XYZ file of C-alpha atoms in Angstrom:
550
model
C -34.081 75.848 -5.405
C -31.257 77.501 -7.356
C -31.713 80.692 -5.349
C -31.766 78.715 -2.104
C -28.603 76.846 -3.115
C -26.885 80.097 -4.041
C -27.857 81.613 -0.678
C -26.443 78.629 1.189
C -23.257 78.831 -0.866
C -22.898 82.533 -0.082
C -23.418 81.922 3.629
C -20.905 79.101 3.570
C -18.444 81.366 1.809
C -18.938 84.107 4.387
C -18.397 81.616 7.206
C -15.263 80.351 5.489
C -13.962 83.902 5.022
C -14.704 84.744 8.660
C -13.072 81.523 9.838
C -10.002 82.264 7.741
C -9.829 85.810 9.155
C -9.849 84.487 12.701
C -7.270 81.822 11.941
C -5.049 84.253 10.049
C -4.648 86.536 13.069
C -2.850 85.601 16.226
C -2.349 87.251 19.552
C 1.081 88.334 20.617
C 2.494 86.531 23.638
C 3.270 88.498 26.798
C 4.613 85.948 29.229
C 7.677 85.029 31.241
C 8.558 81.978 33.313
C 9.990 82.631 36.772
C 10.848 79.809 39.183
C 8.559 77.340 37.443
C 5.500 79.619 37.123
C 4.462 81.254 33.874
C 3.193 84.803 34.356
C 1.183 86.131 31.440
C -1.258 88.721 30.214
C -4.009 86.684 28.619
C -5.812 88.195 25.604
C -8.956 86.253 26.511
C -9.168 87.884 29.961
C -8.434 91.361 28.603
C -11.039 90.815 25.880
C -13.616 89.767 28.473
C -12.955 92.892 30.522
C -13.106 95.180 27.481
C -16.506 93.834 26.451
C -17.807 93.740 30.039
C -16.930 97.406 30.530
C -19.027 98.283 27.465
C -22.191 97.152 29.276
C -21.073 98.837 32.522
C -19.674 95.959 34.584
C -19.055 97.558 37.973
C -16.489 95.041 39.195
C -13.434 96.556 37.560
C -10.361 97.464 39.602
C -10.574 100.786 41.463
C -6.853 101.378 40.792
C -5.884 104.617 39.095
C -4.639 103.107 35.854
C -5.229 104.952 32.535
C -5.419 101.575 30.782
C -9.085 101.267 31.804
C -10.052 104.578 30.223
C -7.914 103.893 27.160
C -9.751 100.614 26.681
C -13.143 102.255 27.045
C -12.242 104.990 24.572
C -10.808 102.580 22.013
C -13.869 100.324 21.944
C -16.638 102.804 22.757
C -17.811 102.868 19.133
C -18.545 99.135 19.343
C -21.001 99.320 22.220
C -23.714 98.044 19.870
C -21.760 94.982 18.786
C -23.949 91.955 19.633
C -21.283 90.377 21.860
C -21.909 93.076 24.481
C -25.568 92.233 25.042
C -24.870 88.529 24.616
C -22.285 88.575 27.416
C -24.634 90.598 29.635
C -27.390 88.092 28.929
C -25.110 85.276 30.114
C -24.911 86.921 33.523
C -28.662 87.327 33.540
C -29.169 83.680 32.601
C -27.309 82.806 35.794
C -23.558 82.984 35.329
C -21.699 83.434 38.595
C -18.667 85.653 39.060
C -16.186 82.948 38.022
C -18.112 81.429 35.099
C -17.062 84.055 32.487
C -13.383 83.601 33.412
C -13.521 79.823 33.061
C -15.483 80.129 29.823
C -12.807 82.374 28.330
C -10.023 80.038 29.460
C -11.840 77.219 27.673
C -11.552 79.037 24.311
C -8.691 78.068 22.000
C -6.836 80.519 19.752
C -9.593 80.204 17.120
C -12.364 80.842 19.684
C -13.559 77.257 19.632
C -14.734 75.842 22.952
C -12.380 73.121 24.105
C -13.805 69.875 25.417
C -14.296 69.659 29.156
C -16.089 72.945 29.784
C -17.940 72.494 33.068
C -21.565 71.474 32.534
C -22.679 73.965 35.171
C -21.122 76.849 33.252
C -22.920 75.657 30.121
C -26.323 75.349 31.756
C -26.048 78.607 33.711
C -24.969 80.406 30.552
C -28.011 79.359 28.537
C -26.869 76.119 26.926
C -24.173 74.847 24.587
C -25.562 76.355 21.384
C -25.835 79.783 22.973
C -22.284 79.717 24.326
C -20.882 78.576 20.974
C -22.602 81.598 19.457
C -21.108 83.820 22.205
C -17.641 82.476 21.384
C -18.133 83.365 17.715
C -19.278 86.848 18.688
C -16.082 87.351 20.694
C -14.123 86.288 17.608
C -16.106 88.690 15.434
C -15.543 91.532 17.910
C -11.778 90.951 17.744
C -11.894 91.493 13.980
C -14.530 94.233 13.733
C -13.218 96.282 16.677
C -9.585 95.512 15.829
C -8.866 94.015 19.233
C -5.902 92.189 17.729
C -4.166 95.489 16.974
C -5.088 96.890 20.382
C -3.601 93.905 22.180
C -0.648 93.225 19.887
C 0.519 96.756 19.142
C -1.211 99.631 20.895
C -0.717 98.301 24.443
C 2.505 96.362 23.779
C 4.781 98.726 25.731
C 2.372 98.758 28.683
C 2.031 94.974 28.757
C 5.782 94.475 28.500
C 6.314 96.853 31.408
C 3.865 94.894 33.571
C 5.490 91.576 32.653
C 9.037 92.839 33.271
C 8.115 94.368 36.616
C 6.211 91.247 37.684
C 9.180 89.020 36.805
C 11.434 91.166 38.959
C 8.998 91.221 41.875
C 8.621 87.419 41.863
C 12.313 86.602 41.375
C 12.538 85.063 44.871
C 9.044 83.551 44.900
C 9.876 79.842 44.905
C 6.712 77.949 45.762
C 6.477 75.269 43.070
C 8.665 72.765 44.982
C 6.675 73.590 48.129
C 3.361 72.713 46.438
C 4.609 69.664 44.579
C 6.279 68.233 47.660
C 3.139 68.792 49.700
C 0.759 67.178 47.230
C 3.139 64.629 45.697
C 2.214 65.676 42.150
C 3.703 67.752 39.360
C 1.814 70.061 37.022
C 2.262 73.194 34.905
C 1.464 76.574 36.447
C 0.148 79.762 34.875
C -0.642 83.027 36.643
C -2.941 85.160 34.513
C -2.486 88.814 35.472
C -5.976 90.285 35.370
C -5.099 93.933 34.727
C -8.566 95.466 34.908
C -10.530 92.978 36.979
C -11.554 93.728 40.533
C -14.258 91.082 40.865
C -12.223 88.248 42.374
C -9.468 85.708 41.885
C -9.937 82.290 40.364
C -8.262 78.926 39.931
C -8.842 76.124 37.459
C -7.123 72.925 36.359
C -7.120 71.806 32.728
C -5.961 68.243 31.926
C -2.999 67.781 29.565
C -2.381 64.797 27.255
C 0.592 63.684 29.385
C -1.641 62.999 32.392
C -0.649 66.164 34.229
C -2.697 69.368 34.343
C -2.180 73.024 33.580
C -3.210 74.953 36.671
C -4.398 78.521 36.198
C -4.517 81.195 38.877
C -6.249 84.318 37.582
C -5.283 87.109 39.969
C -6.143 90.787 40.190
C -4.444 93.554 42.120
C -5.717 96.734 43.723
C -2.192 98.154 43.883
C -0.660 100.423 41.264
C 2.433 102.559 40.942
C 3.125 105.230 38.332
C -0.230 104.300 36.761
C 0.806 100.671 36.247
C -0.806 97.736 38.110
C 1.660 96.113 40.492
C 1.777 92.377 41.138
C 4.192 91.372 43.891
C 4.397 88.482 46.382
C 2.584 90.201 49.229
C 0.707 88.078 51.760
C -2.427 88.737 49.739
C -0.952 87.492 46.455
C 0.885 84.587 48.116
C -2.476 83.505 49.504
C -4.292 84.017 46.215
C -1.762 82.200 44.051
C -1.222 79.241 46.392
C -4.966 79.096 47.124
C -5.978 78.998 43.463
C -3.266 76.522 42.472
C -4.200 74.328 45.436
C -7.723 73.995 44.080
C -6.150 72.243 41.086
C -4.667 69.617 43.396
C -7.392 69.399 46.018
C -10.672 69.532 44.083
C -9.934 66.493 41.862
C -8.788 64.623 44.978
C -12.031 65.290 46.861
C -14.445 64.954 43.914
C -14.642 61.115 44.047
C -15.707 61.317 47.702
C -18.042 64.313 47.466
C -21.196 62.300 48.147
C -19.891 61.039 51.495
C -19.670 64.652 52.702
C -23.452 64.801 52.862
C -23.612 62.801 56.101
C -22.052 65.798 57.865
C -24.277 68.408 56.238
C -25.566 69.497 59.671
C -22.160 71.123 60.256
C -23.092 73.752 57.691
C -25.900 75.281 59.732
C -23.745 76.908 62.487
C -21.696 78.771 59.872
C -24.294 79.133 57.128
C -24.662 82.928 57.323
C -20.909 83.552 57.201
C -20.362 81.039 54.395
C -23.146 82.449 52.260
C -21.711 85.932 52.750
C -18.508 84.554 51.210
C -20.393 82.934 48.324
C -20.449 79.327 49.583
C -24.065 78.218 49.467
C -23.686 74.532 50.283
C -21.890 72.255 52.711
C -19.906 70.666 49.874
C -18.511 73.963 48.615
C -17.728 74.941 52.217
C -15.686 71.769 52.707
C -13.615 72.498 49.597
C -13.118 76.095 50.667
C -12.078 75.086 54.180
C -9.603 72.391 53.174
C -7.863 74.694 50.675
C -7.016 77.456 53.204
C -6.040 74.785 55.734
C -3.461 73.457 53.279
C -2.356 77.021 52.423
C -1.776 77.657 56.138
C 0.354 74.520 56.459
C 2.422 75.502 53.407
C 2.702 79.102 54.621
C 4.156 77.842 57.887
C 6.855 76.003 55.931
C 7.513 79.109 53.833
C 7.321 81.886 56.454
C 7.530 80.178 59.838
C 4.975 79.462 62.561
C 4.731 82.886 64.248
C 4.263 84.782 60.995
C 1.677 82.306 59.714
C -0.288 82.372 62.957
C -0.881 86.138 62.766
C -1.157 86.634 59.000
C -2.854 83.481 57.723
C -4.483 81.417 60.455
C -6.050 84.280 62.386
C -7.522 85.791 59.225
C -9.081 82.533 57.959
C -10.437 81.507 61.356
C -11.840 84.995 61.785
C -13.883 84.482 58.620
C -15.602 81.684 60.562
C -13.920 78.718 58.919
C -14.294 77.086 62.305
C -13.326 73.566 61.226
C -9.788 74.666 60.412
C -8.297 73.483 63.706
C -9.291 69.858 63.304
C -8.168 69.871 59.652
C -4.833 71.487 60.507
C -4.131 68.880 63.161
C -4.812 66.068 60.696
C -2.750 67.714 57.966
C 0.160 67.979 60.380
C -0.187 64.248 60.967
C -0.178 63.691 57.182
C 3.079 65.628 56.896
C 4.776 63.284 59.356
C 3.478 60.143 57.594
C 4.463 60.771 53.996
C 5.893 57.292 53.538
C 2.423 55.969 54.204
C 0.795 58.727 52.113
C 3.208 59.864 49.362
C 0.330 61.594 47.540
C -2.229 63.938 49.052
C -5.035 62.352 47.056
C -4.489 59.019 48.813
C -4.829 60.778 52.176
C -8.119 62.523 51.369
C -10.430 59.701 52.611
C -8.652 59.850 55.972
C -8.759 63.665 56.053
C -12.497 63.789 55.466
C -13.167 61.683 58.564
C -12.348 64.669 60.775
C -15.867 65.950 60.208
C -17.307 62.792 61.808
C -15.957 63.736 65.241
C -17.102 67.348 65.596
C -19.526 67.815 68.503
C -21.956 70.654 69.342
C -19.869 71.655 72.378
C -16.743 71.835 70.221
C -18.581 74.054 67.749
C -19.583 76.413 70.590
C -15.954 76.724 71.683
C -14.907 77.474 68.110
C -17.588 80.142 67.743
C -16.210 81.810 70.866
C -12.711 81.591 69.400
C -13.926 83.473 66.322
C -15.516 86.132 68.540
C -12.214 86.617 70.372
C -10.220 86.836 67.142
C -12.573 89.533 65.846
C -11.926 91.784 68.821
C -11.728 94.715 69.112
C -15.091 95.417 67.505
C -14.382 99.030 66.577
C -14.168 101.072 63.404
C -10.650 102.446 63.842
C -7.417 101.606 65.620
C -5.874 104.765 67.141
C -2.531 105.975 65.785
C 0.352 106.361 68.285
C -0.186 110.122 68.504
C -3.881 109.763 69.336
C -3.918 109.852 73.120
C -4.905 112.512 75.617
C -2.025 114.869 76.412
C -3.158 115.486 79.972
C -3.199 113.999 83.451
C -5.552 111.163 82.467
C -2.817 109.495 80.409
C -0.250 107.322 82.175
C 3.303 106.771 80.928
C 4.257 103.261 82.110
C 7.912 102.218 82.330
C 9.545 98.823 82.774
C 11.120 97.530 85.968
C 12.378 94.147 84.777
C 15.040 94.978 82.186
C 18.100 92.783 82.928
C 20.599 95.689 82.805
C 19.544 98.190 85.465
C 21.865 100.906 84.137
C 20.225 100.723 80.725
C 16.820 100.693 82.421
C 17.720 103.880 84.333
C 18.863 105.593 81.112
C 15.605 104.612 79.462
C 13.667 106.127 82.364
C 15.624 109.374 82.011
C 14.731 109.523 78.325
C 11.049 108.764 79.048
C 10.937 111.703 81.467
C 12.418 114.030 78.844
C 10.023 112.715 76.223
C 7.004 113.018 78.525
C 7.953 116.634 79.265
C 8.009 117.402 75.520
C 4.480 116.058 75.113
C 2.522 116.443 78.327
C 4.073 117.359 81.673
C 0.771 116.576 83.382
C 0.868 112.868 82.507
C 2.099 110.755 85.446
C 4.960 108.275 85.002
C 4.351 104.984 86.825
C 5.957 101.538 86.833
C 4.565 98.477 85.128
C 3.970 96.754 88.471
C 2.019 99.725 89.812
C -0.004 99.868 86.599
C -1.062 96.235 86.989
C -2.684 97.139 90.343
C -4.542 100.216 89.068
C -7.900 100.811 87.462
C -6.935 102.223 84.062
C -10.382 101.975 82.493
C -10.662 105.701 81.826
C -7.063 106.336 80.808
C -4.935 106.193 77.692
C -1.674 104.377 78.420
C 1.784 104.799 76.865
C 4.155 101.894 77.521
C 7.965 101.873 77.363
C 10.298 98.875 77.510
C 10.891 95.443 76.051
C 8.432 92.591 76.042
C 10.277 90.843 78.880
C 11.180 94.033 80.756
C 7.756 95.668 80.971
C 5.086 93.391 82.479
C 2.302 95.333 80.744
C 3.923 94.935 77.325
C 4.593 91.263 78.021
C 0.957 90.711 78.908
C -0.710 92.626 76.082
C 1.645 92.802 73.072
C 0.443 89.435 71.779
C -2.990 90.961 71.157
C -1.518 93.028 68.327
C -0.988 91.737 64.774
C 2.775 92.343 64.960
C 5.304 90.054 66.666
C 8.737 91.003 68.004
C 11.387 88.258 67.934
C 15.087 88.290 68.770
C 16.152 88.397 65.117
C 13.179 90.074 63.418
C 9.902 91.924 63.684
C 6.929 90.294 61.968
C 4.308 92.508 60.324
C 2.950 91.730 56.859
C 6.619 91.153 56.076
C 9.566 89.753 57.996
C 11.870 92.640 58.958
C 15.259 91.191 59.867
C 17.507 92.821 62.448
C 18.801 92.657 65.988
C 18.531 96.293 67.104
C 15.069 97.164 65.837
C 12.931 99.889 67.396
C 9.141 99.685 67.261
C 6.361 102.167 67.875
C 2.833 100.841 67.598
C -0.631 101.399 69.011
C -3.803 99.512 69.785
C -6.910 99.933 71.847
C -6.437 99.798 75.599
C -6.993 96.298 77.009
C -9.167 97.944 79.672
C -11.375 100.074 77.409
C -11.686 99.758 73.622
C -12.395 103.484 73.409
C -9.023 104.365 74.943
C -5.573 104.034 73.371
C -2.568 101.897 74.217
C 0.681 103.184 72.674
C 3.849 101.088 72.870
C 7.440 102.275 72.481
C 9.495 99.115 72.397
C 12.327 97.253 70.723
C 14.296 94.036 70.732
C 16.786 95.445 73.270
C 16.287 97.916 76.091
C 19.291 99.974 74.971
C 17.498 100.800 71.719
C 14.459 102.332 73.437
C 15.638 105.920 73.144
C 15.667 108.958 70.845
C 12.286 108.186 69.262
C 11.597 111.921 69.444
C 14.104 112.498 66.618
C 11.785 110.829 64.110
C 8.830 112.729 62.689
C 7.356 109.482 61.338
C 7.399 107.351 64.476
C 3.774 107.963 65.478
C 2.090 108.513 62.120
C 1.335 104.851 61.340
C -0.186 101.846 63.024
C 3.301 100.429 63.362
C 6.747 101.871 62.683
C 9.991 99.887 62.638
C 13.397 101.553 62.675
C 17.042 101.127 63.532
C 18.676 104.100 65.246
C 15.447 105.999 64.352
C 15.990 105.352 60.622
C 12.676 104.152 59.232
C 12.923 100.606 57.845
C 9.254 99.731 57.480
C 5.867 101.162 58.386
C 2.233 100.292 57.859
C -1.279 100.282 59.244
C -3.686 97.799 60.719
C -6.759 97.145 58.590
C -9.995 95.321 59.194
C -10.545 92.554 56.636
C -13.582 90.304 57.115
C -13.988 91.619 60.690
C -10.403 90.722 61.625
C -7.733 93.330 62.423
C -4.480 92.436 60.649
C -1.433 94.107 59.134
C -2.470 95.325 55.700
C -1.685 92.278 53.486
C -1.584 94.202 50.200
């Protein structure tokens, strides 16, 4: 008995010593608040990635950042630490891609699990006792492998650089009032910059004692510059941040009514394959993940404008086969005009959910066709503006409807000179003649404005870019009144032929493109007086061709 008592005392002492070691050390804070959002590098997320890389997690960012290799080298000697196999076992027990992130966010500074950890995360991870043991192993790893020193000192300059650069990039990103006005609630907002993760983006709400919540958006980036990950308010990150924060408003609002969604479960079947490919294996999860992008689209329209949102947000989400967006968007627009009746989004949710009661099989068929049209062209590559046949099969097509005929004549003179530089054999024809011809087997090169050239007016809207009087819309809004544009697409008559467009906001600016060596090297090129202002390519994301959102 004395020996047993001494053993228990020794174990208790060791636990006390370990507990004191954990409590004695603290992580340095790398965070900055910009326009109401706190951007931070979270030691819990970096710790998760460091341990996950030790068992060979293949979801890390493909970016060329030395930080990944430095982390591997620093902790390689601790591959046999029990936390590595314990974390791997959690995945094998059934953890999904987001469960480890939410588990880590539930740990306090002493690696105790806070109350409120989702029961599903607990059960999928092997039970409460097992996860408490995993938390202690993370704490032990921090001490044994000296993760505190790695995070607090060794990578301090790197972390500070990321935080400083991120603060600068988001200096004009003012979306908190947009969200709070839309939902009629106020919360706290944290963006966790996931420096090494490439396995997804995640959002979670954690209740605070004051009745509000702390909303987390854990975001990764595939972009780097000078070997440093870059976080900036691109379309992609706007979508990710607003999407993940919106879950914190929307999910708690829908949760009380989740059971009533089951009466419309038959609506899942027409989109089941597409939803499962995106990781949504039930009708309930699909409803949540359709309402969130619908709200993001409505907020994006307020932030960017209708034309920009249509091409960069709506088209992309609908193309992923979220076919019930249209009916939700219409009802959300109604909500926006009845805010006196519904000051809070959560009070509107019962009304919003009724939209699913009125969806008919014929309506679903029309929506499926809409998705098919959005996904066109079904090809592997969009031709660049230089990729057309330099022979007699290619037609140069000029405008006949420019309001100033003198300017139109000057443009025609320039087109002739330009054609002669490239391919003297290519015929020059008018837009009206082109509309009467069979151009199935020809590449076409169009010149003129959207209103001046009937061919451009008819087919430009098929492209992801939009030309307005005061701007050109790509994945960014390029302001200006004398902008020149060169872009390309597949021919509307044959997806295996090219359509190249030399255009601009004004007919007088459609000239001298030949002086730029860059004009035809990208999917789209925007200039003023042939000085390059912006350029980019079209990419296929989720079977939809869009301006690269990254």
